[in-house]
Amino acid sequence: MVRLREVLKHPDEFHVLLKLKLAVRHAEKQIIPPLDHPHWGFCYTLLNKFTNGGTTLLLQPFEPQLRNVVETMDDYEEYCHYVTGPIGIGMFKIFEASGKQDLAPENLSSIMGVFLQKTNIIRDYLEDISEIPKPRMFWPREVCSKYVNRLEDLKYEENSVKAAQCLNEMITDALKHVEDCLKHMSALKDNGVFRFCAIRPVLAMGTLALCYNNIDVFKTGVKLRPGNKDLPQS
């Protein structure tokens, strides 16, 4: 009755509102999946959560100072987990809902995302540190302070030796997740799910191999390309 009274107050808007209502219903039918496709229903729920205040959701677990700078290795681990961990867990819940894969332990699903995030942080040093108006700094000071006073000092020629040492320490830390990633991938039963999940970790491993002891990470940036001849040969 309340809605009817509101409509009667503005009869000239009735046609427009009716068209809008019909458009919304049509969109909902397109977006909200039928009940016999629970995996798509989960996709919609997850997408809705991340598009409605997703940034706040990710930053909320952090202490205020951690939102601005990564100080310790614990900060670094926490940041990588909250940025990618929930996505990895959600992805495997989608696979489970589709019936293609048993739900993996959350720690394994999260670790794969953390490994990918650490690889991106290492590879994208030059892009992040050159960001305008303010650099993005994700390398933990606990590591960088062993070699230079400031994170941006790693890109200077006179610090090349120390920069390579710092880089190698960061890569070594990322590689500790490889065993769990392989363990996770070995449990994937569906070929399509396996291909989907395996390609990014494999590319990340190749990227870390390309970055290891490679001072170009700080000078020009590096990128893994098909048929890259710069990768170490076994």
PDB file of C-alpha atoms in Angstrom:
ATOM      1  CA  MET A   1       0.000   0.000   0.000  1.00  0.00           C
ATOM      2  CA  VAL A   2       2.830   2.363   0.801  1.00  0.00           C
ATOM      3  CA  ARG A   3       4.341   1.858  -2.650  1.00  0.00           C
ATOM      4  CA  LEU A   4       0.962   2.349  -4.313  1.00  0.00           C
ATOM      5  CA  ARG A   5       0.438   5.637  -2.482  1.00  0.00           C
ATOM      6  CA  GLU A   6       3.884   6.803  -3.589  1.00  0.00           C
ATOM      7  CA  VAL A   7       3.074   5.942  -7.195  1.00  0.00           C
ATOM      8  CA  LEU A   8      -0.253   7.788  -7.039  1.00  0.00           C
ATOM      9  CA  LYS A   9       1.543  10.879  -5.763  1.00  0.00           C
ATOM     10  CA  HIS A  10       3.691  10.934  -8.919  1.00  0.00           C
ATOM     11  CA  PRO A  11       1.575   9.438 -11.719  1.00  0.00           C
ATOM     12  CA  ASP A  12       3.748  11.039 -14.392  1.00  0.00           C
ATOM     13  CA  GLU A  13       6.675   8.868 -13.257  1.00  0.00           C
ATOM     14  CA  PHE A  14       4.746   5.597 -13.268  1.00  0.00           C
ATOM     15  CA  HIS A  15       5.701   4.572 -16.798  1.00  0.00           C
ATOM     16  CA  VAL A  16       9.398   5.269 -16.230  1.00  0.00           C
ATOM     17  CA  LEU A  17       9.423   3.383 -12.915  1.00  0.00           C
ATOM     18  CA  LEU A  18       7.630   0.428 -14.474  1.00  0.00           C
ATOM     19  CA  LYS A  19      10.194   0.239 -17.267  1.00  0.00           C
ATOM     20  CA  LEU A  20      12.982   0.426 -14.689  1.00  0.00           C
ATOM     21  CA  LYS A  21      11.408  -2.355 -12.612  1.00  0.00           C
ATOM     22  CA  LEU A  22      11.082  -4.605 -15.650  1.00  0.00           C
ATOM     23  CA  ALA A  23      14.683  -3.871 -16.641  1.00  0.00           C
ATOM     24  CA  VAL A  24      15.890  -4.776 -13.143  1.00  0.00           C
ATOM     25  CA  ARG A  25      13.987  -8.058 -13.210  1.00  0.00           C
ATOM     26  CA  HIS A  26      15.430  -8.871 -16.616  1.00  0.00           C
ATOM     27  CA  ALA A  27      18.961  -8.095 -15.378  1.00  0.00           C
ATOM     28  CA  GLU A  28      18.469 -10.255 -12.285  1.00  0.00           C
ATOM     29  CA  LYS A  29      17.467 -13.184 -14.476  1.00  0.00           C
ATOM     30  CA  GLN A  30      20.653 -12.667 -16.464  1.00  0.00           C
ATOM     31  CA  ILE A  31      22.908 -12.306 -13.427  1.00  0.00           C
ATOM     32  CA  ILE A  32      21.470 -14.500 -10.682  1.00  0.00           C
ATOM     33  CA  PRO A  33      21.912 -18.119 -11.791  1.00  0.00           C
ATOM     34  CA  PRO A  34      19.232 -20.789 -11.456  1.00  0.00           C
ATOM     35  CA  LEU A  35      19.347 -23.065  -8.430  1.00  0.00           C
ATOM     36  CA  ASP A  36      20.483 -26.060 -10.487  1.00  0.00           C
ATOM     37  CA  HIS A  37      23.842 -24.312 -11.061  1.00  0.00           C
ATOM     38  CA  PRO A  38      25.162 -23.779  -7.511  1.00  0.00           C
ATOM     39  CA  HIS A  39      28.692 -22.971  -8.688  1.00  0.00           C
ATOM     40  CA  TRP A  40      27.407 -19.968 -10.645  1.00  0.00           C
ATOM     41  CA  GLY A  41      25.381 -18.963  -7.622  1.00  0.00           C
ATOM     42  CA  PHE A  42      28.556 -18.994  -5.558  1.00  0.00           C
ATOM     43  CA  CYS A  43      30.349 -16.947  -8.245  1.00  0.00           C
ATOM     44  CA  TYR A  44      27.655 -14.299  -8.046  1.00  0.00           C
ATOM     45  CA  THR A  45      27.794 -14.215  -4.245  1.00  0.00           C
ATOM     46  CA  LEU A  46      31.594 -13.879  -4.240  1.00  0.00           C
ATOM     47  CA  LEU A  47      31.558 -11.195  -6.929  1.00  0.00           C
ATOM     48  CA  ASN A  48      28.891  -9.283  -5.054  1.00  0.00           C
ATOM     49  CA  LYS A  49      30.985  -9.304  -1.879  1.00  0.00           C
ATOM     50  CA  PHE A  50      34.091  -8.037  -3.658  1.00  0.00           C
ATOM     51  CA  THR A  51      32.293  -5.315  -5.593  1.00  0.00           C
ATOM     52  CA  ASN A  52      30.490  -3.978  -2.523  1.00  0.00           C
ATOM     53  CA  GLY A  53      33.253  -2.577  -0.363  1.00  0.00           C
ATOM     54  CA  GLY A  54      35.836  -5.180  -1.368  1.00  0.00           C
ATOM     55  CA  THR A  55      38.700  -2.804  -0.648  1.00  0.00           C
ATOM     56  CA  THR A  56      37.447  -2.186   2.871  1.00  0.00           C
ATOM     57  CA  LEU A  57      37.074  -5.918   3.384  1.00  0.00           C
ATOM     58  CA  LEU A  58      40.682  -6.506   2.418  1.00  0.00           C
ATOM     59  CA  LEU A  59      42.133  -3.664   4.475  1.00  0.00           C
ATOM     60  CA  GLN A  60      40.039  -4.184   7.583  1.00  0.00           C
ATOM     61  CA  PRO A  61      42.182  -6.960   9.142  1.00  0.00           C
ATOM     62  CA  PHE A  62      45.305  -4.795   9.012  1.00  0.00           C
ATOM     63  CA  GLU A  63      46.533  -2.486  11.694  1.00  0.00           C
ATOM     64  CA  PRO A  64      46.448   1.168  10.500  1.00  0.00           C
ATOM     65  CA  GLN A  65      50.204   1.350   9.971  1.00  0.00           C
ATOM     66  CA  LEU A  66      50.185  -1.834   7.890  1.00  0.00           C
ATOM     67  CA  ARG A  67      47.823  -0.229   5.421  1.00  0.00           C
ATOM     68  CA  ASN A  68      50.618   2.148   4.424  1.00  0.00           C
ATOM     69  CA  VAL A  69      53.819   0.158   4.703  1.00  0.00           C
ATOM     70  CA  VAL A  70      55.053  -3.418   5.022  1.00  0.00           C
ATOM     71  CA  GLU A  71      57.616  -3.474   7.801  1.00  0.00           C
ATOM     72  CA  THR A  72      58.256  -7.097   8.768  1.00  0.00           C
ATOM     73  CA  MET A  73      58.087 -10.481   7.093  1.00  0.00           C
ATOM     74  CA  ASP A  74      54.976 -11.178   9.151  1.00  0.00           C
ATOM     75  CA  ASP A  75      53.395  -8.017   7.682  1.00  0.00           C
ATOM     76  CA  TYR A  76      54.383  -9.219   4.216  1.00  0.00           C
ATOM     77  CA  GLU A  77      52.836 -12.650   4.737  1.00  0.00           C
ATOM     78  CA  GLU A  78      49.670 -11.105   6.143  1.00  0.00           C
ATOM     79  CA  TYR A  79      49.338  -8.635   3.281  1.00  0.00           C
ATOM     80  CA  CYS A  80      49.781 -11.326   0.611  1.00  0.00           C
ATOM     81  CA  HIS A  81      47.301 -13.593   2.367  1.00  0.00           C
ATOM     82  CA  TYR A  82      44.540 -11.004   2.621  1.00  0.00           C
ATOM     83  CA  VAL A  83      45.042  -9.744  -0.933  1.00  0.00           C
ATOM     84  CA  THR A  84      44.927 -13.143  -2.650  1.00  0.00           C
ATOM     85  CA  GLY A  85      44.145 -15.834  -0.081  1.00  0.00           C
ATOM     86  CA  PRO A  86      40.349 -15.333   0.002  1.00  0.00           C
ATOM     87  CA  ILE A  87      40.273 -15.363  -3.804  1.00  0.00           C
ATOM     88  CA  GLY A  88      42.115 -18.696  -3.946  1.00  0.00           C
ATOM     89  CA  ILE A  89      39.822 -20.199  -1.333  1.00  0.00           C
ATOM     90  CA  GLY A  90      36.752 -18.863  -3.130  1.00  0.00           C
ATOM     91  CA  MET A  91      37.933 -20.244  -6.452  1.00  0.00           C
ATOM     92  CA  PHE A  92      38.205 -23.767  -5.081  1.00  0.00           C
ATOM     93  CA  LYS A  93      34.798 -23.464  -3.425  1.00  0.00           C
ATOM     94  CA  ILE A  94      33.459 -22.737  -6.912  1.00  0.00           C
ATOM     95  CA  PHE A  95      35.096 -25.906  -8.226  1.00  0.00           C
ATOM     96  CA  GLU A  96      33.625 -27.879  -5.337  1.00  0.00           C
ATOM     97  CA  ALA A  97      30.147 -26.456  -5.953  1.00  0.00           C
ATOM     98  CA  SER A  98      30.401 -27.474  -9.615  1.00  0.00           C
ATOM     99  CA  GLY A  99      31.141 -31.066  -8.577  1.00  0.00           C
ATOM    100  CA  LYS A 100      34.457 -31.108 -10.421  1.00  0.00           C
ATOM    101  CA  GLN A 101      36.737 -31.036  -7.387  1.00  0.00           C
ATOM    102  CA  ASP A 102      36.720 -31.859  -3.698  1.00  0.00           C
ATOM    103  CA  LEU A 103      37.242 -28.831  -1.494  1.00  0.00           C
ATOM    104  CA  ALA A 104      40.940 -28.412  -0.728  1.00  0.00           C
ATOM    105  CA  PRO A 105      42.166 -27.416   2.733  1.00  0.00           C
ATOM    106  CA  GLU A 106      41.949 -23.636   3.031  1.00  0.00           C
ATOM    107  CA  ASN A 107      45.628 -23.261   3.877  1.00  0.00           C
ATOM    108  CA  LEU A 108      46.658 -24.914   0.596  1.00  0.00           C
ATOM    109  CA  SER A 109      44.216 -22.845  -1.467  1.00  0.00           C
ATOM    110  CA  SER A 110      45.515 -19.706   0.211  1.00  0.00           C
ATOM    111  CA  ILE A 111      49.187 -20.615  -0.235  1.00  0.00           C
ATOM    112  CA  MET A 112      48.863 -20.777  -4.011  1.00  0.00           C
ATOM    113  CA  GLY A 113      47.502 -17.228  -4.051  1.00  0.00           C
ATOM    114  CA  VAL A 114      50.235 -16.019  -1.695  1.00  0.00           C
ATOM    115  CA  PHE A 115      52.902 -17.533  -3.963  1.00  0.00           C
ATOM    116  CA  LEU A 116      51.499 -15.740  -7.006  1.00  0.00           C
ATOM    117  CA  GLN A 117      51.244 -12.440  -5.140  1.00  0.00           C
ATOM    118  CA  LYS A 118      54.845 -12.638  -3.911  1.00  0.00           C
ATOM    119  CA  THR A 119      56.013 -13.349  -7.454  1.00  0.00           C
ATOM    120  CA  ASN A 120      54.147 -10.290  -8.743  1.00  0.00           C
ATOM    121  CA  ILE A 121      55.607  -8.089  -6.001  1.00  0.00           C
ATOM    122  CA  ILE A 122      59.142  -9.206  -6.864  1.00  0.00           C
ATOM    123  CA  ARG A 123      58.702  -8.887 -10.631  1.00  0.00           C
ATOM    124  CA  ASP A 124      56.953  -5.501 -10.436  1.00  0.00           C
ATOM    125  CA  TYR A 125      59.534  -3.748  -8.233  1.00  0.00           C
ATOM    126  CA  LEU A 126      60.440  -1.116 -10.832  1.00  0.00           C
ATOM    127  CA  GLU A 127      56.841  -0.395 -11.810  1.00  0.00           C
ATOM    128  CA  ASP A 128      55.753  -0.041  -8.177  1.00  0.00           C
ATOM    129  CA  ILE A 129      58.680   2.080  -7.019  1.00  0.00           C
ATOM    130  CA  SER A 130      58.216   4.409 -10.029  1.00  0.00           C
ATOM    131  CA  GLU A 131      54.512   4.933  -9.372  1.00  0.00           C
ATOM    132  CA  ILE A 132      53.397   8.584  -9.417  1.00  0.00           C
ATOM    133  CA  PRO A 133      52.598  10.508  -7.270  1.00  0.00           C
ATOM    134  CA  LYS A 134      53.751   8.061  -4.602  1.00  0.00           C
ATOM    135  CA  PRO A 135      55.700   4.787  -4.857  1.00  0.00           C
ATOM    136  CA  ARG A 136      54.038   1.516  -3.915  1.00  0.00           C
ATOM    137  CA  MET A 137      56.247  -0.315  -1.432  1.00  0.00           C
ATOM    138  CA  PHE A 138      55.554  -3.969  -0.760  1.00  0.00           C
ATOM    139  CA  TRP A 139      59.055  -5.321  -0.130  1.00  0.00           C
ATOM    140  CA  PRO A 140      59.380  -5.728   3.671  1.00  0.00           C
ATOM    141  CA  ARG A 141      61.828  -3.352   5.344  1.00  0.00           C
ATOM    142  CA  GLU A 142      63.008  -6.223   7.507  1.00  0.00           C
ATOM    143  CA  VAL A 143      64.672  -7.640   4.383  1.00  0.00           C
ATOM    144  CA  CYS A 144      65.606  -4.463   2.489  1.00  0.00           C
ATOM    145  CA  SER A 145      67.236  -2.768   5.478  1.00  0.00           C
ATOM    146  CA  LYS A 146      69.924  -5.457   5.471  1.00  0.00           C
ATOM    147  CA  TYR A 147      71.180  -4.115   2.156  1.00  0.00           C
ATOM    148  CA  VAL A 148      70.105  -0.469   1.678  1.00  0.00           C
ATOM    149  CA  ASN A 149      68.634   2.387   3.678  1.00  0.00           C
ATOM    150  CA  ARG A 150      65.579   2.864   1.471  1.00  0.00           C
ATOM    151  CA  LEU A 151      63.709   0.531  -0.855  1.00  0.00           C
ATOM    152  CA  GLU A 152      64.199   2.855  -3.830  1.00  0.00           C
ATOM    153  CA  ASP A 153      67.992   2.667  -3.340  1.00  0.00           C
ATOM    154  CA  LEU A 154      67.953  -0.842  -4.822  1.00  0.00           C
ATOM    155  CA  LYS A 155      67.560   0.573  -8.335  1.00  0.00           C
ATOM    156  CA  TYR A 156      70.776   2.614  -8.256  1.00  0.00           C
ATOM    157  CA  GLU A 157      73.819   1.295 -10.094  1.00  0.00           C
ATOM    158  CA  GLU A 158      76.141   1.652  -7.106  1.00  0.00           C
ATOM    159  CA  ASN A 159      73.928  -0.743  -5.134  1.00  0.00           C
ATOM    160  CA  SER A 160      73.753  -3.456  -7.795  1.00  0.00           C
ATOM    161  CA  VAL A 161      75.497  -6.158  -5.768  1.00  0.00           C
ATOM    162  CA  LYS A 162      73.390  -5.540  -2.666  1.00  0.00           C
ATOM    163  CA  ALA A 163      70.252  -5.267  -4.797  1.00  0.00           C
ATOM    164  CA  ALA A 164      70.885  -8.707  -6.286  1.00  0.00           C
ATOM    165  CA  GLN A 165      71.415 -10.150  -2.807  1.00  0.00           C
ATOM    166  CA  CYS A 166      68.175  -8.614  -1.569  1.00  0.00           C
ATOM    167  CA  LEU A 167      66.337  -9.846  -4.659  1.00  0.00           C
ATOM    168  CA  ASN A 168      67.616 -13.378  -4.156  1.00  0.00           C
ATOM    169  CA  GLU A 169      66.458 -13.379  -0.539  1.00  0.00           C
ATOM    170  CA  MET A 170      62.972 -12.292  -1.619  1.00  0.00           C
ATOM    171  CA  ILE A 171      62.872 -15.009  -4.283  1.00  0.00           C
ATOM    172  CA  THR A 172      64.075 -17.658  -1.841  1.00  0.00           C
ATOM    173  CA  ASP A 173      61.242 -16.695   0.482  1.00  0.00           C
ATOM    174  CA  ALA A 174      58.688 -17.036  -2.334  1.00  0.00           C
ATOM    175  CA  LEU A 175      60.048 -20.434  -3.361  1.00  0.00           C
ATOM    176  CA  LYS A 176      59.189 -21.927   0.025  1.00  0.00           C
ATOM    177  CA  HIS A 177      55.580 -22.105  -1.199  1.00  0.00           C
ATOM    178  CA  VAL A 178      56.364 -24.151  -4.326  1.00  0.00           C
ATOM    179  CA  GLU A 179      56.167 -27.553  -2.636  1.00  0.00           C
ATOM    180  CA  ASP A 180      52.697 -26.822  -1.274  1.00  0.00           C
ATOM    181  CA  CYS A 181      51.582 -25.502  -4.675  1.00  0.00           C
ATOM    182  CA  LEU A 182      52.715 -28.723  -6.357  1.00  0.00           C
ATOM    183  CA  LYS A 183      51.030 -30.783  -3.649  1.00  0.00           C
ATOM    184  CA  HIS A 184      47.851 -28.814  -4.209  1.00  0.00           C
ATOM    185  CA  MET A 185      47.966 -29.251  -7.985  1.00  0.00           C
ATOM    186  CA  SER A 186      48.623 -32.991  -7.714  1.00  0.00           C
ATOM    187  CA  ALA A 187      45.273 -33.383  -5.926  1.00  0.00           C
ATOM    188  CA  LEU A 188      43.288 -31.813  -8.781  1.00  0.00           C
ATOM    189  CA  LYS A 189      41.184 -34.480 -10.491  1.00  0.00           C
ATOM    190  CA  ASP A 190      39.524 -32.656 -13.362  1.00  0.00           C
ATOM    191  CA  ASN A 191      41.774 -31.905 -16.348  1.00  0.00           C
ATOM    192  CA  GLY A 192      40.121 -28.560 -17.012  1.00  0.00           C
ATOM    193  CA  VAL A 193      40.496 -27.471 -13.395  1.00  0.00           C
ATOM    194  CA  PHE A 194      44.113 -28.653 -13.405  1.00  0.00           C
ATOM    195  CA  ARG A 195      45.002 -26.677 -16.519  1.00  0.00           C
ATOM    196  CA  PHE A 196      43.271 -23.596 -15.150  1.00  0.00           C
ATOM    197  CA  CYS A 197      45.066 -23.805 -11.799  1.00  0.00           C
ATOM    198  CA  ALA A 198      48.488 -24.985 -12.975  1.00  0.00           C
ATOM    199  CA  ILE A 199      49.340 -22.421 -15.613  1.00  0.00           C
ATOM    200  CA  ARG A 200      49.797 -19.419 -13.299  1.00  0.00           C
ATOM    201  CA  PRO A 201      51.999 -21.152 -10.676  1.00  0.00           C
ATOM    202  CA  VAL A 202      54.132 -22.650 -13.456  1.00  0.00           C
ATOM    203  CA  LEU A 203      54.543 -19.216 -15.058  1.00  0.00           C
ATOM    204  CA  ALA A 204      55.347 -17.783 -11.619  1.00  0.00           C
ATOM    205  CA  MET A 205      58.100 -20.368 -11.135  1.00  0.00           C
ATOM    206  CA  GLY A 206      59.526 -19.445 -14.523  1.00  0.00           C
ATOM    207  CA  THR A 207      59.335 -15.750 -13.628  1.00  0.00           C
ATOM    208  CA  LEU A 208      61.264 -16.307 -10.395  1.00  0.00           C
ATOM    209  CA  ALA A 209      63.889 -18.308 -12.292  1.00  0.00           C
ATOM    210  CA  LEU A 210      64.233 -15.391 -14.718  1.00  0.00           C
ATOM    211  CA  CYS A 211      64.435 -12.844 -11.898  1.00  0.00           C
ATOM    212  CA  TYR A 212      66.974 -14.705  -9.752  1.00  0.00           C
ATOM    213  CA  ASN A 213      70.242 -12.750  -9.538  1.00  0.00           C
ATOM    214  CA  ASN A 214      68.980 -10.596 -12.425  1.00  0.00           C
ATOM    215  CA  ILE A 215      69.741  -6.925 -11.861  1.00  0.00           C
ATOM    216  CA  ASP A 216      67.390  -6.004 -14.722  1.00  0.00           C
ATOM    217  CA  VAL A 217      64.551  -6.336 -12.206  1.00  0.00           C
ATOM    218  CA  PHE A 218      65.734  -2.942 -10.897  1.00  0.00           C
ATOM    219  CA  LYS A 219      66.764  -1.364 -14.218  1.00  0.00           C
ATOM    220  CA  THR A 220      64.351  -2.253 -17.001  1.00  0.00           C
ATOM    221  CA  GLY A 221      61.994  -4.788 -15.467  1.00  0.00           C
ATOM    222  CA  VAL A 222      61.717  -8.398 -16.601  1.00  0.00           C
ATOM    223  CA  LYS A 223      58.893 -10.362 -18.145  1.00  0.00           C
ATOM    224  CA  LEU A 224      58.590 -14.047 -18.921  1.00  0.00           C
ATOM    225  CA  ARG A 225      57.779 -14.564 -22.589  1.00  0.00           C
ATOM    226  CA  PRO A 226      57.124 -17.723 -24.641  1.00  0.00           C
ATOM    227  CA  GLY A 227      60.387 -19.335 -25.692  1.00  0.00           C
ATOM    228  CA  ASN A 228      62.433 -17.123 -23.370  1.00  0.00           C
ATOM    229  CA  LYS A 229      66.073 -18.110 -23.876  1.00  0.00           C
ATOM    230  CA  ASP A 230      67.241 -16.358 -20.727  1.00  0.00           C
ATOM    231  CA  LEU A 231      65.783 -19.005 -18.421  1.00  0.00           C
ATOM    232  CA  PRO A 232      68.347 -21.245 -16.682  1.00  0.00           C
ATOM    233  CA  GLN A 233      68.750 -24.548 -18.505  1.00  0.00           C
ATOM    234  CA  SER A 234      68.765 -27.823 -16.581  1.00  0.00           C
TER     235      SER A 234
END
